[in-house]
């Protein structure tokens, strides 16, 4: 009999320090960086974000989100045989944040590794976990998106520092006789490396290059709108579904205007889109599982519904996963 994978629990975690736009505007003004609540809301839809404390690392957020997902699924950490963490802000150069999470959860023995696809990381990680479950390489997986983007922001660059936040989201994905994940579609185009990157790296005990985020926002915006529509249509076609079948679109939360444009192209009302960018900002690989968990815990996203998850980000990477919850 064919094996499928299915999400059996979701969880998330936001660090307690919440900055409204007004709080951030006031902090930035101290160092002479001018921005405003009006500009941020009008151009992005963001009203607030959370920033982790200095002594908190990516695996702390990931572990907290994973514990919530395990509890929701009713699964014991010791039964997890695969942990994938999607992140661009890992605790260390190596080992992987997933190995650190595995230890913090007390879930030894299974496979654990990180996926680096920036804001598409969660859909990449979910697709890999699904494939491993389908082939029998894993039975119960934790798929986590966790980021501390506040560590790589240039707080002198108003075009980027107002956009991002910290947080983590997680799902438990289990083997199932009935299909949960129906189709995935992943892509990358490395010629666009320069439009969204953190170009520095560690070399000989020093940072070579600039270790802060650089983004050509307009170039990213234009590419994002096109590829998100393509990825959504590709997964629908693979699964033999149409956009009318979608109960919830849960896109990467970067900018409300990108989400509105994607919804319009797919002929979906914004009532069918889970929006958390207003409260979380852009949390990169964490944004989709954070939004999913927010939708589930608000009682909007329910078992049996058809969900379209889609991400886009640095690389340039993009992709979508269509699933029955
Ligand atoms: O997570 C990965 C995916 N990332 C994304 O999807 C991000 C995609 N890009 C975007 O969301 C948008 O391009 C931004 C939100 C980054 C920028 O919005 P925009 O409408 O493309 O603005 P813009 O870059 O065209 O800038 C318009 C103006 C400029 O001033 P001038 O040249 O018209 O005088 C900027 O200097 O807004 C100015 N500006 C700001 N003003 C106040 C840029 N940032 C700010 C700011 N506060 N924070």
CSV table of C-alpha atoms and ligand atoms in Angstrom, one decimal, residues 28 33-36 39-40 42-44 118-120 149 157-164 196 215-222 224 252-258 282-284 312-314 316, ligand 1:
chain,number,residue,atom,x,y,z
A,28,UNK,CA,15.9,54.0,14.7
A,33,UNK,CA,17.5,56.6,10.6
A,34,UNK,CA,14.2,58.1,9.4
A,35,UNK,CA,11.1,56.0,8.8
A,36,UNK,CA,7.5,56.1,9.8
A,39,UNK,CA,5.4,54.2,5.3
A,40,UNK,CA,5.9,50.7,6.8
A,42,UNK,CA,1.4,51.3,3.5
A,43,UNK,CA,4.2,49.6,1.7
A,44,UNK,CA,4.3,46.3,3.5
A,118,UNK,CA,16.1,31.2,2.9
A,119,UNK,CA,12.4,32.2,2.9
A,120,UNK,CA,11.5,29.1,0.8
A,149,UNK,CA,16.9,37.7,11.3
A,157,UNK,CA,19.5,50.6,6.2
A,158,UNK,CA,15.8,51.6,6.5
A,159,UNK,CA,14.9,49.8,3.3
A,160,UNK,CA,15.4,46.4,5.0
A,161,UNK,CA,15.6,46.7,8.8
A,162,UNK,CA,11.9,47.5,9.2
A,163,UNK,CA,10.8,44.4,7.3
A,164,UNK,CA,12.0,41.4,9.3
A,196,UNK,CA,18.8,39.1,-1.7
A,215,UNK,CA,18.1,43.3,-0.7
A,216,UNK,CA,17.0,44.9,-4.0
A,217,UNK,CA,13.4,45.1,-2.8
A,218,UNK,CA,11.8,46.0,-6.1
A,219,UNK,CA,13.6,43.2,-8.0
A,220,UNK,CA,12.5,40.6,-5.4
A,221,UNK,CA,9.0,41.9,-5.4
A,222,UNK,CA,8.6,41.6,-9.2
A,224,UNK,CA,8.1,36.9,-6.3
A,252,UNK,CA,5.4,33.4,2.9
A,253,UNK,CA,4.7,36.5,4.9
A,254,UNK,CA,6.9,39.2,3.4
A,255,UNK,CA,4.6,41.9,2.2
A,256,UNK,CA,0.8,42.2,2.2
A,257,UNK,CA,0.9,43.6,-1.4
A,258,UNK,CA,2.7,40.4,-2.7
A,282,UNK,CA,8.9,38.8,7.6
A,283,UNK,CA,10.3,35.9,9.6
A,284,UNK,CA,11.8,34.1,6.5
A,312,UNK,CA,9.8,32.6,-2.1
A,313,UNK,CA,13.2,34.1,-1.2
A,314,UNK,CA,16.9,34.4,-1.5
A,316,UNK,CA,16.5,32.9,-5.8
B,1,LIG,O1,11.5,37.4,2.2
B,1,LIG,C1,12.0,37.4,0.9
B,1,LIG,C2,11.2,38.1,0.0
B,1,LIG,N1,11.3,39.5,0.2
B,1,LIG,C3,10.3,40.3,-0.3
B,1,LIG,O2,9.4,39.7,-0.8
B,1,LIG,C4,10.5,41.8,-0.3
B,1,LIG,C5,10.0,42.3,-1.6
B,1,LIG,N2,10.0,43.7,-1.7
B,1,LIG,C6,9.2,44.6,-1.0
B,1,LIG,O3,8.4,44.1,-0.2
B,1,LIG,C7,9.2,46.0,-1.3
B,1,LIG,O4,10.0,46.2,-2.5
B,1,LIG,C8,9.8,46.9,-0.2
B,1,LIG,C9,8.8,46.9,1.0
B,1,LIG,C10,11.1,46.4,0.3
B,1,LIG,C11,9.9,48.3,-0.6
B,1,LIG,O5,8.7,48.8,-1.1
B,1,LIG,P1,8.6,49.6,-2.5
B,1,LIG,O6,7.3,50.1,-2.7
B,1,LIG,O7,9.3,48.8,-3.5
B,1,LIG,O8,9.5,50.9,-2.2
B,1,LIG,P2,10.8,51.5,-2.9
B,1,LIG,O9,12.0,50.6,-2.7
B,1,LIG,O10,10.4,51.8,-4.3
B,1,LIG,O11,11.1,52.8,-2.2
B,1,LIG,C12,10.1,53.9,-2.3
B,1,LIG,C13,10.6,55.1,-1.5
B,1,LIG,C14,12.1,55.4,-1.7
B,1,LIG,O12,12.2,56.8,-1.7
B,1,LIG,P3,12.3,57.7,-3.1
B,1,LIG,O13,13.5,57.1,-3.8
B,1,LIG,O14,11.0,57.4,-3.8
B,1,LIG,O15,12.4,59.1,-2.6
B,1,LIG,C15,12.8,54.9,-0.5
B,1,LIG,O16,14.0,55.5,-0.2
B,1,LIG,O17,10.5,54.8,-0.1
B,1,LIG,C16,11.8,55.1,0.5
B,1,LIG,N3,11.9,54.1,1.7
B,1,LIG,C17,11.5,54.4,2.9
B,1,LIG,N4,10.9,55.5,3.4
B,1,LIG,C18,10.6,55.4,4.7
B,1,LIG,C19,12.5,52.9,1.6
B,1,LIG,N5,12.4,52.3,2.9
B,1,LIG,C20,11.8,53.3,3.7
B,1,LIG,C21,11.4,53.3,5.0
B,1,LIG,N6,10.8,54.4,5.5
B,1,LIG,N7,11.7,52.2,5.9
